[in-house]
Structures are given as structure tokens and as C-alpha cells.
Short mmCIF file of C-alpha atoms in Angstrom, two decimals:
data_model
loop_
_atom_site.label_atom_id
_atom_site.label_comp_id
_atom_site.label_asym_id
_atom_site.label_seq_id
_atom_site.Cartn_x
_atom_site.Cartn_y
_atom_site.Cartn_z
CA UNK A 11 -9.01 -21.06 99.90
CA UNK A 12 -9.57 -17.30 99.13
CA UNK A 13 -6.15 -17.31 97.06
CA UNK A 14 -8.36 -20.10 95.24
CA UNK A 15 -11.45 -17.78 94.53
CA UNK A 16 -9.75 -15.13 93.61
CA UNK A 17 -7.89 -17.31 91.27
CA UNK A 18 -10.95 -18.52 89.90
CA UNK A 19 -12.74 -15.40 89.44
CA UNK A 20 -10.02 -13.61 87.63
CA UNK A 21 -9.41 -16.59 85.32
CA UNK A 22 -13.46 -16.95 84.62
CA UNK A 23 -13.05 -12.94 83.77
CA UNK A 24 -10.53 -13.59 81.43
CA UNK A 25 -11.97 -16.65 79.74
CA UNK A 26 -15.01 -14.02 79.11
CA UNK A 27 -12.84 -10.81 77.73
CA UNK A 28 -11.03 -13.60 75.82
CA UNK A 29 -14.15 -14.71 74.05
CA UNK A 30 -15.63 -11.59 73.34
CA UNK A 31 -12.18 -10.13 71.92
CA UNK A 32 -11.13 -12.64 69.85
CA UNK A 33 -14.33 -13.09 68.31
CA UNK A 34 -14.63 -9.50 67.39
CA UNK A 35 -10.96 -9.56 65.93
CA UNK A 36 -10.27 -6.80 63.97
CA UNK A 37 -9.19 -3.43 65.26
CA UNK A 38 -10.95 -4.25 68.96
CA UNK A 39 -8.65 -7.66 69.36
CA UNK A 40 -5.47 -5.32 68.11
CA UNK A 41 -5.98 -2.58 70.85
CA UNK A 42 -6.39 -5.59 73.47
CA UNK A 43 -3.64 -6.74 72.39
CA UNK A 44 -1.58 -3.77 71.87
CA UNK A 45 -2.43 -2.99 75.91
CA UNK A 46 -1.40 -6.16 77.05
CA UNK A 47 1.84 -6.14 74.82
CA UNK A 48 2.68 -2.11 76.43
CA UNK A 49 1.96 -3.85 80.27
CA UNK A 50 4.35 -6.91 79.32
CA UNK A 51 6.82 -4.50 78.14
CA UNK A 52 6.50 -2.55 81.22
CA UNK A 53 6.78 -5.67 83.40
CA UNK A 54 10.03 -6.81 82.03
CA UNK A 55 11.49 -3.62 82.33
CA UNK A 56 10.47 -3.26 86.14
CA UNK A 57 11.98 -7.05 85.78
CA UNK A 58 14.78 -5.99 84.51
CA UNK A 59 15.45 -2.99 86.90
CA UNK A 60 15.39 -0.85 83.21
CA UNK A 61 12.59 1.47 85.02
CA UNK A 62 10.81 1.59 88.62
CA UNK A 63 7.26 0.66 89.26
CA UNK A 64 6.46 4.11 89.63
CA UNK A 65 4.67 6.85 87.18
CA UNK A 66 8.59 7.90 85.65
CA UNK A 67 9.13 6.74 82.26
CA UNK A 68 12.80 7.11 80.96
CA UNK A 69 13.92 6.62 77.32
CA UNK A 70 14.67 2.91 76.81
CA UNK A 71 10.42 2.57 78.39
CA UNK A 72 9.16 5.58 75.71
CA UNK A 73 11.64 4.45 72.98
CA UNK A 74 9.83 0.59 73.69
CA UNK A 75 6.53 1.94 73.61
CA UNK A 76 6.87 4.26 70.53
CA UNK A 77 8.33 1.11 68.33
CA UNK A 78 5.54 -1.24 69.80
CA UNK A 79 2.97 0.96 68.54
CA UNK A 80 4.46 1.49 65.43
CA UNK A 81 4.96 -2.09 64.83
CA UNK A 82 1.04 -2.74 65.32
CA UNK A 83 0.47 -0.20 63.12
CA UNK A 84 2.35 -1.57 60.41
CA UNK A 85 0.91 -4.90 60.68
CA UNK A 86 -2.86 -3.75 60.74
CA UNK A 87 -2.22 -2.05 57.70
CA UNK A 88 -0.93 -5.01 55.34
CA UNK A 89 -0.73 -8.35 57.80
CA UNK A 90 2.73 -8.83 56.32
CA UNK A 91 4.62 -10.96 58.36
CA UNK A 92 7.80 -9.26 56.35
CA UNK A 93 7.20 -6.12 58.37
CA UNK A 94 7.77 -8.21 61.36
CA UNK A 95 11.77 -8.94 60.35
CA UNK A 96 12.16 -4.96 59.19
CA UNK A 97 10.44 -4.27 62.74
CA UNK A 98 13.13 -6.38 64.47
CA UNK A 99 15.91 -5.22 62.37
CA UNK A 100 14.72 -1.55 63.28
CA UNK A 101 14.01 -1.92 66.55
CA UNK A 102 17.77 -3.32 67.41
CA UNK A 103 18.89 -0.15 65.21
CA UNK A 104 16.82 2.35 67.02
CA UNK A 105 17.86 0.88 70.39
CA UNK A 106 21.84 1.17 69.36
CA UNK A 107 21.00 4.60 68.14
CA UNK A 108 20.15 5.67 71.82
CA UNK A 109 22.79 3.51 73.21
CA UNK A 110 25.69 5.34 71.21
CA UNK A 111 24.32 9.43 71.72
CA UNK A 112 23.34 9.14 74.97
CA UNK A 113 26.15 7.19 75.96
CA UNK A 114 27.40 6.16 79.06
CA UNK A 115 24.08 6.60 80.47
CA UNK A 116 23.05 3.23 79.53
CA UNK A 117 25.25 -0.14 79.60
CA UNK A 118 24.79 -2.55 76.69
CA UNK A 119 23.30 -5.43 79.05
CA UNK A 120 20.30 -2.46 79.41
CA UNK A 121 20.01 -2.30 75.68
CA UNK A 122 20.25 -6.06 75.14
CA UNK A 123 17.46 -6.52 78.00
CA UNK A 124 15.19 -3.51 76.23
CA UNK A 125 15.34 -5.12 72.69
CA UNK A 126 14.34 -9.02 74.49
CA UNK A 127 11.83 -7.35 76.05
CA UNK A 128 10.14 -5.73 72.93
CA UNK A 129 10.32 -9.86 71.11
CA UNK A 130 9.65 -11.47 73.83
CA UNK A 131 5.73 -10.05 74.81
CA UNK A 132 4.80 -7.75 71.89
CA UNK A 133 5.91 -9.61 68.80
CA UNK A 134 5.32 -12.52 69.21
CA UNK A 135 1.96 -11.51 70.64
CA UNK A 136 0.55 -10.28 68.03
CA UNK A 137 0.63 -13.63 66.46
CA UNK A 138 -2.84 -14.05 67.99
CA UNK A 139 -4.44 -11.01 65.57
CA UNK A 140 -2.26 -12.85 62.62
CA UNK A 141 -3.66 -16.27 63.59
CA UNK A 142 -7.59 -14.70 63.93
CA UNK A 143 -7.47 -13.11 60.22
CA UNK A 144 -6.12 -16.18 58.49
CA UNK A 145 -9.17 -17.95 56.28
CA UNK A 146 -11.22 -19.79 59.08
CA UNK A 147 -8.55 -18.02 62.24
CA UNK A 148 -11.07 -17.57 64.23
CA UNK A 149 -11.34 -21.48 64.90
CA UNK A 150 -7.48 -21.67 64.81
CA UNK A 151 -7.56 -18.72 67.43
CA UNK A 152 -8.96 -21.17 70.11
CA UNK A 153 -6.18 -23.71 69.70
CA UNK A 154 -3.81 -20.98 71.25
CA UNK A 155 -5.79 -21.08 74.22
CA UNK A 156 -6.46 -24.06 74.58
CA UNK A 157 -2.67 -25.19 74.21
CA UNK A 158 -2.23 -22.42 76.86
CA UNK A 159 -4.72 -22.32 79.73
CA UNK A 160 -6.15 -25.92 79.64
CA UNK A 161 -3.03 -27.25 79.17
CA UNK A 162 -2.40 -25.74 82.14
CA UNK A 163 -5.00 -26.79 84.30
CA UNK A 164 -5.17 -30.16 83.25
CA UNK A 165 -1.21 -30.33 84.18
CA UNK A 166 -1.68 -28.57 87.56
CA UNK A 167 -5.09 -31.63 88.15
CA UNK A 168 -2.35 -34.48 87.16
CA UNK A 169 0.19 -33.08 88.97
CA UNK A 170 -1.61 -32.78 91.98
CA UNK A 171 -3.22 -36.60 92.20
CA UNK A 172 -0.27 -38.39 90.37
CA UNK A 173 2.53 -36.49 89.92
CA UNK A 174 6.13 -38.14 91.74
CA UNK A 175 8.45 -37.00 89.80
CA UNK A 176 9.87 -33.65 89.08
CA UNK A 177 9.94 -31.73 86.03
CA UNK A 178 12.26 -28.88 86.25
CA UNK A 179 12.88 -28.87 89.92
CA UNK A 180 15.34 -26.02 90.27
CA UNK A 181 12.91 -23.56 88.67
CA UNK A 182 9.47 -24.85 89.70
CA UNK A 183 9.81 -27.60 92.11
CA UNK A 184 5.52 -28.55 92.06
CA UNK A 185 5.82 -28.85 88.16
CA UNK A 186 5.73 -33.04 88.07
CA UNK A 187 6.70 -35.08 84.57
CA UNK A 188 3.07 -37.05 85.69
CA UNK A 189 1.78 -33.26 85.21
CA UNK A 190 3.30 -32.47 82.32
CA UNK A 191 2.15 -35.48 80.02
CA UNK A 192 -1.36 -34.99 81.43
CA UNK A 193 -1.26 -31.23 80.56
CA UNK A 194 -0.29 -32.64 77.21
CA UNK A 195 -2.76 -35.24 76.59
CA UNK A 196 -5.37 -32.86 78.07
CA UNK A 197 -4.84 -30.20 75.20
CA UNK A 198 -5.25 -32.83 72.82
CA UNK A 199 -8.21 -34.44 73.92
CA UNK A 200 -9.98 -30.70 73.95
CA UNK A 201 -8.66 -29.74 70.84
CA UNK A 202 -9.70 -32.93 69.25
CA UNK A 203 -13.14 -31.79 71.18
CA UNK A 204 -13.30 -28.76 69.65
CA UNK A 205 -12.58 -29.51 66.33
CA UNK A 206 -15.03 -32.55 66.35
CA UNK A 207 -18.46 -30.74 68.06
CA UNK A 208 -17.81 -27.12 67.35
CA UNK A 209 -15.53 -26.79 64.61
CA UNK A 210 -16.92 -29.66 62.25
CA UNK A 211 -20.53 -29.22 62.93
CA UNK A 212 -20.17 -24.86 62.01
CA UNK A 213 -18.60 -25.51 59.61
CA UNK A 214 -18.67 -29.34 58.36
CA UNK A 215 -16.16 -29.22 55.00
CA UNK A 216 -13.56 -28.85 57.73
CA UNK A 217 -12.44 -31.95 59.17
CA UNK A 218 -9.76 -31.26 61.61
CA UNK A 219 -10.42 -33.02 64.77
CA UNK A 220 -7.36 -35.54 64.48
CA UNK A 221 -5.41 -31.73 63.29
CA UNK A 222 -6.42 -29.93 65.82
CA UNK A 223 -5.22 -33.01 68.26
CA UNK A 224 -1.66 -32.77 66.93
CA UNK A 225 -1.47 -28.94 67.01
CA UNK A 226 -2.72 -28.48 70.47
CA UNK A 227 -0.21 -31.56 71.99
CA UNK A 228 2.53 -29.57 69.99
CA UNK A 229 1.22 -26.24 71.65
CA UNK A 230 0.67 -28.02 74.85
CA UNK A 231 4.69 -28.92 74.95
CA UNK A 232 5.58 -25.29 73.94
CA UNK A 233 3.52 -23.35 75.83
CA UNK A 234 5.09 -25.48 79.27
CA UNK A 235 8.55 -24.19 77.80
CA UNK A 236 7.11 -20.86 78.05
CA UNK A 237 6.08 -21.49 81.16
CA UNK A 238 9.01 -22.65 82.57
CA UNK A 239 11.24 -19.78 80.69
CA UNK A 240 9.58 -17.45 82.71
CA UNK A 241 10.25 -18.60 85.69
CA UNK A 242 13.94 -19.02 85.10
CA UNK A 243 13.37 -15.00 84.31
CA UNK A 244 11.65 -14.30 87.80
CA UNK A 245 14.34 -16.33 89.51
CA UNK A 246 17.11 -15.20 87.40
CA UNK A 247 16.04 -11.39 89.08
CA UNK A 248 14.68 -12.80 91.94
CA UNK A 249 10.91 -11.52 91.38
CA UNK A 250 7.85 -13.71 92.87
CA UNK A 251 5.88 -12.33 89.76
CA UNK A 252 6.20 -9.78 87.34
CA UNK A 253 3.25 -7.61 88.35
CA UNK A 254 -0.37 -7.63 90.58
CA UNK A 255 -2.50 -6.60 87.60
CA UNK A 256 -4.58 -9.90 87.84
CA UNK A 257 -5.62 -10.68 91.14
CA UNK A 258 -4.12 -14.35 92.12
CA UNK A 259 -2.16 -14.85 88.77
CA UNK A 260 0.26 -11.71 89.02
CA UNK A 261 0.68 -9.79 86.08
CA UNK A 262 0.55 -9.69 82.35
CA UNK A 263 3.31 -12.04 81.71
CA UNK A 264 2.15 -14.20 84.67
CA UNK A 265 -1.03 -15.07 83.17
CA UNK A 266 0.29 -14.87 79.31
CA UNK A 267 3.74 -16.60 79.52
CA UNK A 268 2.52 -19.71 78.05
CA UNK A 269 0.39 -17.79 75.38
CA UNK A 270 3.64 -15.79 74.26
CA UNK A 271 5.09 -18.85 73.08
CA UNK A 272 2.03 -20.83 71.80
CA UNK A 273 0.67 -18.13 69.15
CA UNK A 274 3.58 -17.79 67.03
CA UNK A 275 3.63 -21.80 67.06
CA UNK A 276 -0.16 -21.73 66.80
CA UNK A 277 0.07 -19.55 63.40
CA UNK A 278 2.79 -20.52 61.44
CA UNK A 279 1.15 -24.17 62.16
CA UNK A 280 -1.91 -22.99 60.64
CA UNK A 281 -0.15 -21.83 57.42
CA UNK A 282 0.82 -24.79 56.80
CA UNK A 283 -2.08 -26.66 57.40
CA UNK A 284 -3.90 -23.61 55.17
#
């Protein structure tokens, strides 16, 4: 029961920092997310046994954290998403770079696991600030969430009353099918929600309650993948989570592994639609 509160407190918290940042967007929503991108980083590298939990940085951890912050840089200036293939394409260079001079200190699997670890949290992250200053992001923005974090709860409720049959049982054996399709069906009927009585009635020459359906069951099946792939991480390096930053949820990738794969979905879905 107090796992339960604390659970509950810390996601209420977050619901409220959530709000408040994304609806400021501009440079406040990229430092939030630049901080939460550095932690991720930081978490898979602990993950990956690339650095210890401790105050010691090493080179592959500074070399992460100077191309991070470089890359949000780059993309607050001009929100081109080309800078996002140069940044990938540099980042894999820079990385080889260090792996050739300073080798053998590091072993390619190192360098391999440093470059995943700067696509898998930071870039694809900062989908959410791309998403936000589309034309009319900041009611797109909610569809990440709501693919993410009610998805999730409504899964966990259906799971928990109906759920028989297992999902993925050899990397999270409470994760039901029953669970699943409600988490599903659950993102749609709030993003249909949302789109009908707040969307529609702000701003009424938008009429995307049966869009904002579709995108949110698409982002409700996605965001479960990310779920799932980051569990097969933890239990792949035999973690329980990747950090104790958030009290009951674990750390930054913890709480955002869904929302890592859900923005980039979320945005380039909203392109099209714009």
C-alpha cells in the first residue's frame, strides 16, 4: 500500500511538471528535456556497466553528454529534422574517433552500447519539443502522453480484473493480452475525448476527434513495444530498474520508456496529418 502512494504521488507530480512544461514549450520544455535526455543517458550507461553510479565520469559519459548538448542546440536553432541524420552520422564518427586513439581501452561492444544509448533516450526525445512547435503542437503534444501514461494505466486496470492470458511472459510475466487491448482501446477513447471537448471546442475549425482516436491506438501499440523493449534491456543486464530518481517508478527511463518510443511516432504522425 505505501509502494502504492508513493506511486501515486510521484506520478500526480509528474502529470503537473508535465503540464506546466509542455505548455510553456520553448526554451523551458528544451532544458526539461535536455535534463531528462543527460539522466537517460546516464542510466543506460550505469546499464550498460559503461560508467559506475558514482560522481566519476570517463570519456564515452563526457563524449555522450557533449554531443547531446550539441545536438539540442542545433535543433533549437533551425527545428530541422535534417540536423537530426548529420547528428547521428556524427555522433557514430565522434564515437569511432575515441574508439581508434584511445584504443584498447575501450572494446567495440562499449562503443556500440554508447552510440544506442545517445538514439535511444535523447533523440528520439526530443521529438516532444519538435511535436510542441508544429502549427497547433501543443494539442498534438498531449497525444504523446496520453498514448504513454494512460495507455498504461488503463492496461495495468484490464489486466488486473480480466487479464488470463499472457503477453510477453518471459520479459514481464503480469503484462496480460486482456491488458494490452484495454490499454489500447483506453488511449483511444481519451484521445477521441480530448480531441472532441478540449481540442474542438478551443479551437473548433479543428475536427480531429475520430484523428486523434487513430493516432493514440497507434501510439498506444508502440509505446507497449517500448515498454516491453525495456525490459528485455533490464533483464538482458539483469537490472530491477535503471535508476531511483522517481520514487516508486525507478528512474528516467523507467517512467519514460514508453514516451521514448511514442514521440517520434506521435510527430512524424502529425506531419502528415499537418
Amino acid at each position: 500500500m505505501k509502494n502504492f502512494w508513493t506511486r501515486l504521488g510521484s506520478s500526480i507530480t509528474l502529470v503537473i511538471i508535465t503540464l506546466l512544461t509542455v505548455f510553456s514549450g520553448g526554451y523551458i520544455l528544451a532544458t526539461v528535456l535536455l535534463f531528462i535526455s543527460l539522466i537517460g543517458y546516464r542510466e543506460l550507461l550505469i546499464a550498460f556497466g559503461l560508467t559506475d553510479s558514482g560522481k566519476k565520469t570517463n570519456s564515452i559519459e563526457n563524449l555522450g553528454y557533449f554531443i547531446i548538448t550539441v545536438y539540442y542546440a542545433a535543433m533549437l536553432g533551425t527545428n530541422n529534422i535534417s540536423i537530426l541524420f548529420f547528428v547521428i552520422i556524427l555522433s557514430l564518427v565522434m564515437f569511432m574517433t575515441m574508439y581508434v586513439f584511445t584504443y584498447p581501452k575501450y572494446h567495440i561492444r562499449q562503443i556500440i552500447e554508447a552510440f544506442f544509448s545517445i538514439l535511444y533516450a535523447p533523440v528520439m526525445l526530443f521529438c516532444i519539443y519538435l511535436t510542441r512547435s508544429l502549427e497547433n503542437g501543443i494539442y498534438f503534444i498531449g497525444l504523446i502522453f496520453i498514448s504513454s501514461w494512460i495507455c498504461d494505466s488503463c492496461a495495468y486496470c484490464v489486466g488486473m480484473l480480466f487479464g488470463r492470458n499472457k503477453l510477453a511472459p518471459n520479459l514481464s510475466p503480469k503484462k496480460s493480452i486482456e491488458g494490452a487491448i484495454g490499454g489500447v482501446l483506453g488511449a483511444m477513447a481519451v484521445g477521441a475525448l480530448y480531441g472532441a471537448f478540449v481540442v474542438n471546442r478551443l479551437v473548433p475549425e479543428l475536427t480531429f476527434t475520430l484523428t486523434f482516436a487513430v493516432i493514440c491506438g497507434i501510439g498506444a501499440v508502440i509505446a507497449q513495444i517500448g515498454d516491453l523493449a525495456a525490459s528485455a534491456i533490464k533483464r538482458n543486464y539483469e537490472i530491477k530498474d535503471f535508476g531511483k530518481l522517481i520514487p516508486g517508478h525507478g528512474g528516467i527511463m523507467d517512467r519514460f520508456d514508453s514516451v521514448i518510443f511514442t514521440a517520434p511516432v506521435i510527430y512524424f504522425l502529425a506531419l502528415v496529418i499537418i
